[in-house]
Coordinates of C-alpha atoms in Angstrom, one line a residue:
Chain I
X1236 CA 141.9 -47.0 -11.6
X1237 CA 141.6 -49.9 -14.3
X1238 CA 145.4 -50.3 -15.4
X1239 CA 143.8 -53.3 -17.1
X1240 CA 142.3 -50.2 -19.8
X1241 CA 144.4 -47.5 -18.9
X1242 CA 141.6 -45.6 -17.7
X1243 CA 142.1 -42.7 -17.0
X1244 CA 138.5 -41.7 -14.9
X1245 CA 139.1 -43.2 -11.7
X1246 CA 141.1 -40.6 -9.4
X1247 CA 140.4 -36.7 -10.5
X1248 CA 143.6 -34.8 -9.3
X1249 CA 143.5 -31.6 -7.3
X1250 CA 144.8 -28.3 -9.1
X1251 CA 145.1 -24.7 -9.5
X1252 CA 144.9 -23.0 -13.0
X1253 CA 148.6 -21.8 -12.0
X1254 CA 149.6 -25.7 -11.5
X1255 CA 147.5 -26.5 -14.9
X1256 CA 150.1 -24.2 -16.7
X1257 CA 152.6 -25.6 -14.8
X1258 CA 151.8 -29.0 -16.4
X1259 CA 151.5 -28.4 -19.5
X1260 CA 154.8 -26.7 -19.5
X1261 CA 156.4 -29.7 -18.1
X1262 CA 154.8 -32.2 -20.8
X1263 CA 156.0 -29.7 -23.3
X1264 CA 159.3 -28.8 -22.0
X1265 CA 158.9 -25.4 -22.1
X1266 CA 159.6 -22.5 -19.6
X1267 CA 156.6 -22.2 -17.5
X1268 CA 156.2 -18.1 -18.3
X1269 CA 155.6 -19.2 -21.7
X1270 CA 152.4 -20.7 -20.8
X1271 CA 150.0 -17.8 -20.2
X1272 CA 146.2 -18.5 -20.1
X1273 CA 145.4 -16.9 -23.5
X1274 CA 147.9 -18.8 -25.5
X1275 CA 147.0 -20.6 -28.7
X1276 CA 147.5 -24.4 -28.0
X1277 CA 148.8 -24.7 -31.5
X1278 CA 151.3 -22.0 -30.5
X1279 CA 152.9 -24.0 -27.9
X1280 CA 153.6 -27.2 -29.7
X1281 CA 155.5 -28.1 -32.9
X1282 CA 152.9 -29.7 -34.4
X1283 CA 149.3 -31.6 -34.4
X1284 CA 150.2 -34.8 -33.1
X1285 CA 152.0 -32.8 -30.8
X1286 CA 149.1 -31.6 -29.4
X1287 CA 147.5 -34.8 -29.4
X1288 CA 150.2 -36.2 -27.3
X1289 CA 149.9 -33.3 -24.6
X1290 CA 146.0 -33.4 -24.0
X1291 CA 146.7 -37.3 -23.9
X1292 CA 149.3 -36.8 -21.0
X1293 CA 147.4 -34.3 -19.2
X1294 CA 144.4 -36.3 -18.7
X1295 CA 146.4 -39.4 -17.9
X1296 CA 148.0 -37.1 -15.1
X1297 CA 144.7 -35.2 -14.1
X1298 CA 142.7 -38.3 -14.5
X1299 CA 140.2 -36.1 -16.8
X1300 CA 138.3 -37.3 -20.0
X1301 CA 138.1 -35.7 -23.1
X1302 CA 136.5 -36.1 -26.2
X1303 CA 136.9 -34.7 -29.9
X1304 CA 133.4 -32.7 -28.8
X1305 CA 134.9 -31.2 -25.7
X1306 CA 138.3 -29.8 -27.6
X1307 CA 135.8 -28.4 -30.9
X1308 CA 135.7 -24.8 -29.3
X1309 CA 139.2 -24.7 -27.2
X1310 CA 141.5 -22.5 -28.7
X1311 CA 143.7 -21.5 -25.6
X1312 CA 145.2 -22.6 -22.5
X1313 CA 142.1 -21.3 -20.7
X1314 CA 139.6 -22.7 -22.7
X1315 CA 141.6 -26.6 -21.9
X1316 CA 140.9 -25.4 -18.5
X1317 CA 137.6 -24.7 -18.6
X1318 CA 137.1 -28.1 -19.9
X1319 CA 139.0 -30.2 -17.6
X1320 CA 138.7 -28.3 -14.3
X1321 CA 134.8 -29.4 -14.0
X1322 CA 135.6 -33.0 -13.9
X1323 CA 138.7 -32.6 -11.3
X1324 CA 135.6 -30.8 -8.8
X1325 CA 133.3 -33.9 -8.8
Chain E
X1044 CA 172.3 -57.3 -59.6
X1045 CA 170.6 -54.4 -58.9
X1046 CA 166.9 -53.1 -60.6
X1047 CA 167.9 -49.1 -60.9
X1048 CA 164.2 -47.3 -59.0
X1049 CA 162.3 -45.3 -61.0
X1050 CA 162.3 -41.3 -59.8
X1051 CA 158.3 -41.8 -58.9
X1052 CA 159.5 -45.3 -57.1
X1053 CA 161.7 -43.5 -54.9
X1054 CA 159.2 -41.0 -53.7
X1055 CA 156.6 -43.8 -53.2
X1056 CA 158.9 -45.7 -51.1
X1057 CA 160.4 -42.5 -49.3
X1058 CA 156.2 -41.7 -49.3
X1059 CA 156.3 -45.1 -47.2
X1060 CA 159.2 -44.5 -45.0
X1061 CA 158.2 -40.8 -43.8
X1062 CA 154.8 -42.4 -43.0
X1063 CA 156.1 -44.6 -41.0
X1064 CA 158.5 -42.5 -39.2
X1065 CA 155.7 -40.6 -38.1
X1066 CA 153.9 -43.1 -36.6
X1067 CA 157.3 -44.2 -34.8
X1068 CA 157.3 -40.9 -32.9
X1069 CA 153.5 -39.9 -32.4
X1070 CA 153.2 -43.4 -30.8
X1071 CA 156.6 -43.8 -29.0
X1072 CA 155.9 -40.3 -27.4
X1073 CA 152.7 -41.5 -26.7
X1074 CA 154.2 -44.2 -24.7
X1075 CA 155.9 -42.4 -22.5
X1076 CA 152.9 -41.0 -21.2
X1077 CA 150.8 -43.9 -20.2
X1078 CA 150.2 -45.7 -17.6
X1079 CA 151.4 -49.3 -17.3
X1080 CA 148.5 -52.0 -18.6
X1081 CA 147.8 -53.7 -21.7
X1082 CA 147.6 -51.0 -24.1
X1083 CA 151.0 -49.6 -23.4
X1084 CA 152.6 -52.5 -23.4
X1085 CA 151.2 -53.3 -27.6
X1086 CA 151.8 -49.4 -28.1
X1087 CA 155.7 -49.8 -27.5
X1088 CA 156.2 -52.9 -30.0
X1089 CA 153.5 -51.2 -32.3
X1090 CA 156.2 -48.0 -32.2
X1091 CA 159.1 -50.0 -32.3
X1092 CA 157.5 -52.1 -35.2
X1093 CA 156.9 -48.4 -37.1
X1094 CA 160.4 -47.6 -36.8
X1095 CA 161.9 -50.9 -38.3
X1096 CA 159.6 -50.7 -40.9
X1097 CA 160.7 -46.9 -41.7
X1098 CA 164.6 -48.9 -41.5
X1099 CA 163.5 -51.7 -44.0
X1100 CA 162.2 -48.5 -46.5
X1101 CA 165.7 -47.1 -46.0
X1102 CA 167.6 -49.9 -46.6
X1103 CA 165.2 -51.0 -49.2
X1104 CA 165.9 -48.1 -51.2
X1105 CA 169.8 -48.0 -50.4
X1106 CA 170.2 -51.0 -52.0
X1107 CA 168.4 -50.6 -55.0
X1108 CA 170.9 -47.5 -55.4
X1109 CA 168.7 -44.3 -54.7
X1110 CA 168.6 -42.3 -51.3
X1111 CA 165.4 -41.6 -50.1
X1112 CA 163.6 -38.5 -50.4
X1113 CA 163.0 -35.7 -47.3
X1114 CA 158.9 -35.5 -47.4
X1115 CA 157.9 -32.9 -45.3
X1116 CA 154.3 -34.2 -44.4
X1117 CA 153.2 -37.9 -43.5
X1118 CA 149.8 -39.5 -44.6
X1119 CA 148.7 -39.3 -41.7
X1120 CA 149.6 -35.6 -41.2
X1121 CA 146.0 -34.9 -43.0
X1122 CA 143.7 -36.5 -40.6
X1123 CA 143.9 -34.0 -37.8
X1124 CA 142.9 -30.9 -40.2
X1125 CA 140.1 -33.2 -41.9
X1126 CA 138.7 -34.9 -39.1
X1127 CA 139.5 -32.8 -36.2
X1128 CA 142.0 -33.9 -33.5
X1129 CA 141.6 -37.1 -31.4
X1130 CA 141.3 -36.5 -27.9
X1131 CA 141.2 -39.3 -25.8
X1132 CA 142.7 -43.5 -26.1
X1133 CA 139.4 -44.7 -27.1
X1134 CA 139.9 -41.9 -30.1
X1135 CA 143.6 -42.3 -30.8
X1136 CA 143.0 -46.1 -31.5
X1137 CA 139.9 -45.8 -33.7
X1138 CA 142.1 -43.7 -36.2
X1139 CA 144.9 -45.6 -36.0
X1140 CA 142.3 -48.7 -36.7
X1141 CA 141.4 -47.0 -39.7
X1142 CA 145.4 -46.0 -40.9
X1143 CA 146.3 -49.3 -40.6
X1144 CA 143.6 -50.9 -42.9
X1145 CA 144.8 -48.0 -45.0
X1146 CA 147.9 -49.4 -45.0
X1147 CA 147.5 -52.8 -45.4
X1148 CA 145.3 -52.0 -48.4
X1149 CA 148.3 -49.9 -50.1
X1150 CA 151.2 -52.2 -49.4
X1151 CA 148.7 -55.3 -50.7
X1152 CA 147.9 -53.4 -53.8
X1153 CA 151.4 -52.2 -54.4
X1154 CA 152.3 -55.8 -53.7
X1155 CA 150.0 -57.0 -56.9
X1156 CA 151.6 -55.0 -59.3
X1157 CA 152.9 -56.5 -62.0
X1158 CA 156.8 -57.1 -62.4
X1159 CA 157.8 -55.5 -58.9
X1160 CA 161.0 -55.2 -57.7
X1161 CA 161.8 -58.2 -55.7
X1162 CA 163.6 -56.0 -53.1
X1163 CA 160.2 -54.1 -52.9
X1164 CA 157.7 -57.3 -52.8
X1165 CA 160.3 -58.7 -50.4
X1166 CA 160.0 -55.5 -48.0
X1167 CA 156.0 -55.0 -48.3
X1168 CA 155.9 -59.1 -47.1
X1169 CA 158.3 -58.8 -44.3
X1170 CA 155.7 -55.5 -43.2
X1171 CA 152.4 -56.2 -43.9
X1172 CA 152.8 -59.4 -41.3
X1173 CA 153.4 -56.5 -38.5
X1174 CA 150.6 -54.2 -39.5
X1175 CA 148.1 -57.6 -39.6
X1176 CA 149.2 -57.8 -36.0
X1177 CA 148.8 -53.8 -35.5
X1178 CA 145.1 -54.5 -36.7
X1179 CA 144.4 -56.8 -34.3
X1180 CA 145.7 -55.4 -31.1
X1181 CA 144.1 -52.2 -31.8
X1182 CA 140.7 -54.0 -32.7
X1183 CA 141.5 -56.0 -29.4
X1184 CA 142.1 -53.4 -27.5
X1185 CA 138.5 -51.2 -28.8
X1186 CA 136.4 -53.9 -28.1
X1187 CA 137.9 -54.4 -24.1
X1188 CA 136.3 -50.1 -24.2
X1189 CA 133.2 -51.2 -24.7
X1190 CA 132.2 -51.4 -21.6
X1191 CA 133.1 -47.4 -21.0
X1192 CA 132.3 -45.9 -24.4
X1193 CA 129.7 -48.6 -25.5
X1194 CA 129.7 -50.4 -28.8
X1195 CA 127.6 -47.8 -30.9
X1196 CA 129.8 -45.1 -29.6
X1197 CA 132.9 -46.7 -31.4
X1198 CA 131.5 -47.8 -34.0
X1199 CA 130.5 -43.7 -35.1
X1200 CA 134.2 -43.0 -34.0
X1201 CA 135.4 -45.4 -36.6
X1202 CA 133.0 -44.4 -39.2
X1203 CA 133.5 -41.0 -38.7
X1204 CA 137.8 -41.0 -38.8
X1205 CA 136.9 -43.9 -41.5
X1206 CA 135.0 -41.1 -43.8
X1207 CA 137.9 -39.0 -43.2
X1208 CA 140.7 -41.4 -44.1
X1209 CA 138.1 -41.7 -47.5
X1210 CA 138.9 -37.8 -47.9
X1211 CA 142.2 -37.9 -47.3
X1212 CA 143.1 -40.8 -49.4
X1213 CA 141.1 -39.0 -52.5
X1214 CA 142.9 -36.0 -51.7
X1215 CA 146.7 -37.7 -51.9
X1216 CA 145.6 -39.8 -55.2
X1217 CA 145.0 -37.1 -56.6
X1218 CA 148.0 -34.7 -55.8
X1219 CA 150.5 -37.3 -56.8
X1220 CA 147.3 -39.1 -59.4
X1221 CA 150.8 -39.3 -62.5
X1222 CA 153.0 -40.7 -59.9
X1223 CA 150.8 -43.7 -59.1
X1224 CA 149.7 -44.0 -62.8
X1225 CA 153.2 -43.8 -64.2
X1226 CA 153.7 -46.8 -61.0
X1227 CA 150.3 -48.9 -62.1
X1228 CA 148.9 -48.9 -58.3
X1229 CA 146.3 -46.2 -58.7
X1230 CA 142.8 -48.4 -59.0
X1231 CA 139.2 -47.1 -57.6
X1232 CA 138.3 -47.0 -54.2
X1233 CA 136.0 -49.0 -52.7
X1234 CA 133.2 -47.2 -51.0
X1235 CA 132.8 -49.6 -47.9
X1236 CA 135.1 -51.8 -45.7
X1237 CA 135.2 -50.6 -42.4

C-alpha cells in the first residue's frame, strides 16, 4: 500500500456480505438491521455527498476501486456488493 | 462607517458562504476516512481553509449590518445529479479541480466590479489567495495519479466534470440571471479553460 497516494489497491480485505452491511452501517452510524441488501443507497444517507463519502470509506477500508462507471447501475446495497466483492476474491 | 448591503448582495454573499460550508464538511468528513499520506494531510487545511472562508462571509456580512441568508442547496450540490457521482480520489479531486477554477473565476469577476464594497473586495483578496493554493495541491496531487489512472484518463475526468460544471454554472446564472444583473457580475462565459 502507497500511503505516498493513498492508494487504496494494494491489500483487498476478506468479507462476508453480512460484514459488508455491517460496514456500511458503521460508516453511516446507523443500526445495522437497517442495512438490508435491497436498500436504496440514497435511502440510507442524508444526502449525495453523503454517499460520496461512504463509497470513499468503504473502499479505503476494503481496499477496492471504484469508478463513476462501476456505480452507473448500483441502486442498492447489493448491487455495491456485487461490485466490490470481485476485486476483494483476486 | 458602514455601506448598508443591497437584498441581492446579501444572498450573493450568503450564496458564498453556504458554498463554502459545504465544502468544509464534504471534505472534513472526507478526512476522516483516509489514510495518512500526502493527500490527507492538504485535504485537512483545504477543509479547514473552507470553513474560515465560510467565517470571513459571516463576519463579512455582520459588519456591513445584514445577517446572512439560510440557502438550502450549495453550488456544488448540482454536480452530483448533472454529472453523476464521483467514486473514487482520483474522481473526487478532478471535480474539485474544476469547482475551484469555478471559484476563483467568480470571486475575481465579482472582485472587478465597479465601486465594490471595500469589506467585500477586502474578503474576496484575503480568499482567493487560499483557493490559488487549493488549485495547486489538487493539480499537484492528479498529476502524482498518473502513474495509476494514466494521463489521458484524467484529462477525460476533468473534461467531462469540467462540461458539467459548464451546465451547472448556466443553470444557476440563469435561476438568479436579475440578481447578478441588478449586482453587474453576470458577463458571458467562456467556452474553454480547463
Amino acid at each position: 500500500m502507497s500511503s505516498e497516494a493513498n492508494s487504496v489497491k494494494a491489500c483487498a480485505v476478506m468479507v462476508d456480505a453480512a460484514e459488508f452491511r455491517k460496514k456500511i452501517a458503521n460508516i453511516l452510524r446507523i443500526a445495522p438491521e437497517k442495512v438490508q441488501d435491497d436498500c436504496a443507497l440514497t435511502d440510507l444517507v442524508s444526502d449525495s455527498f453523503a454517499l460520496v463519502d461512504m463509497v470513499v470509506e468503504l473502499q479505503e477500508d476494503l481496499g477496492a476501486r471504484l469508478t463513476q462507471e462501476n456505480l452507473r447501475d448500483v441502486r442498492t446495497v447489493r448491487d455495491l456488493w456485487a461490485q466490490i466483492e470481485p476485486q476483494l476474491q483476486k | 462607517m458602514t455601506e448598508k448591503l443591497k437584498e441581492n448582495e446579501v444572498w450573493l454573499l450568503s450564496f458564498y458562504r453556504t458554498s463554502e460550508i459545504s465544502g468544509a464538511l464534504f471534505f472534513g468528513k472526507l478526512c476522516k476516512s483516509l489514510r495518512p499520506g500526502p493527500i490527507q494531510h492538504d485535504m485537512t487545511k483545504h477543509f479547514s481553509d473552507e470553513a474560515v472562508h465560510s467565517w470571513l462571509w459571516t463576519d463579512c456580512i455582520d459588519r456591513m449590518g445584514a445577517k446572512p441568508l439560510k440557502l438550502a442547496d450549495a453550488y456544488q450540490d448540482q454536480y452530483l445529479a448533472v454529472a453523476g457521482m464521483p467514486a473514487n480520489m482520483m474522481e473526487i479531486l478532478a471535480l474539485t479541480h474544476v469547482f475551484e477554477k469555478r471559484v476563483i473565476r467568480q470571486y475575481a469577476l465579482h472582485s472587478r466590479v465597479p465601486d465594490l464594497h471595500t469589506e467585500i473586495h477586502s474578503t474576496l483578496s484575503k480568499i482567493m489567495d487560499d483557493e490559488k493554493w487549493h488549485l495547486s495541491w489538487v493539480h499537484d496531487a492528479l498529476a502524482k495519479m498518473e502513474p495509476e489512472y494514466g494521463k489521458d484518463y484524467i484529462e477525460q475526468t476533468i473534461k467531462k466534470f469540467w462540461d458539467a460544471d459548464q451546465e451547472v454554472y448556466k443553470r444557476t446564472m440563469k435561476e438568479h440571471e436579475e440578481r447578478v444583473r441588478d449586482l453587474g457580475i453576470l458577463t458571458p462565459e467562456p467556452t474553454s479553460g480547463i
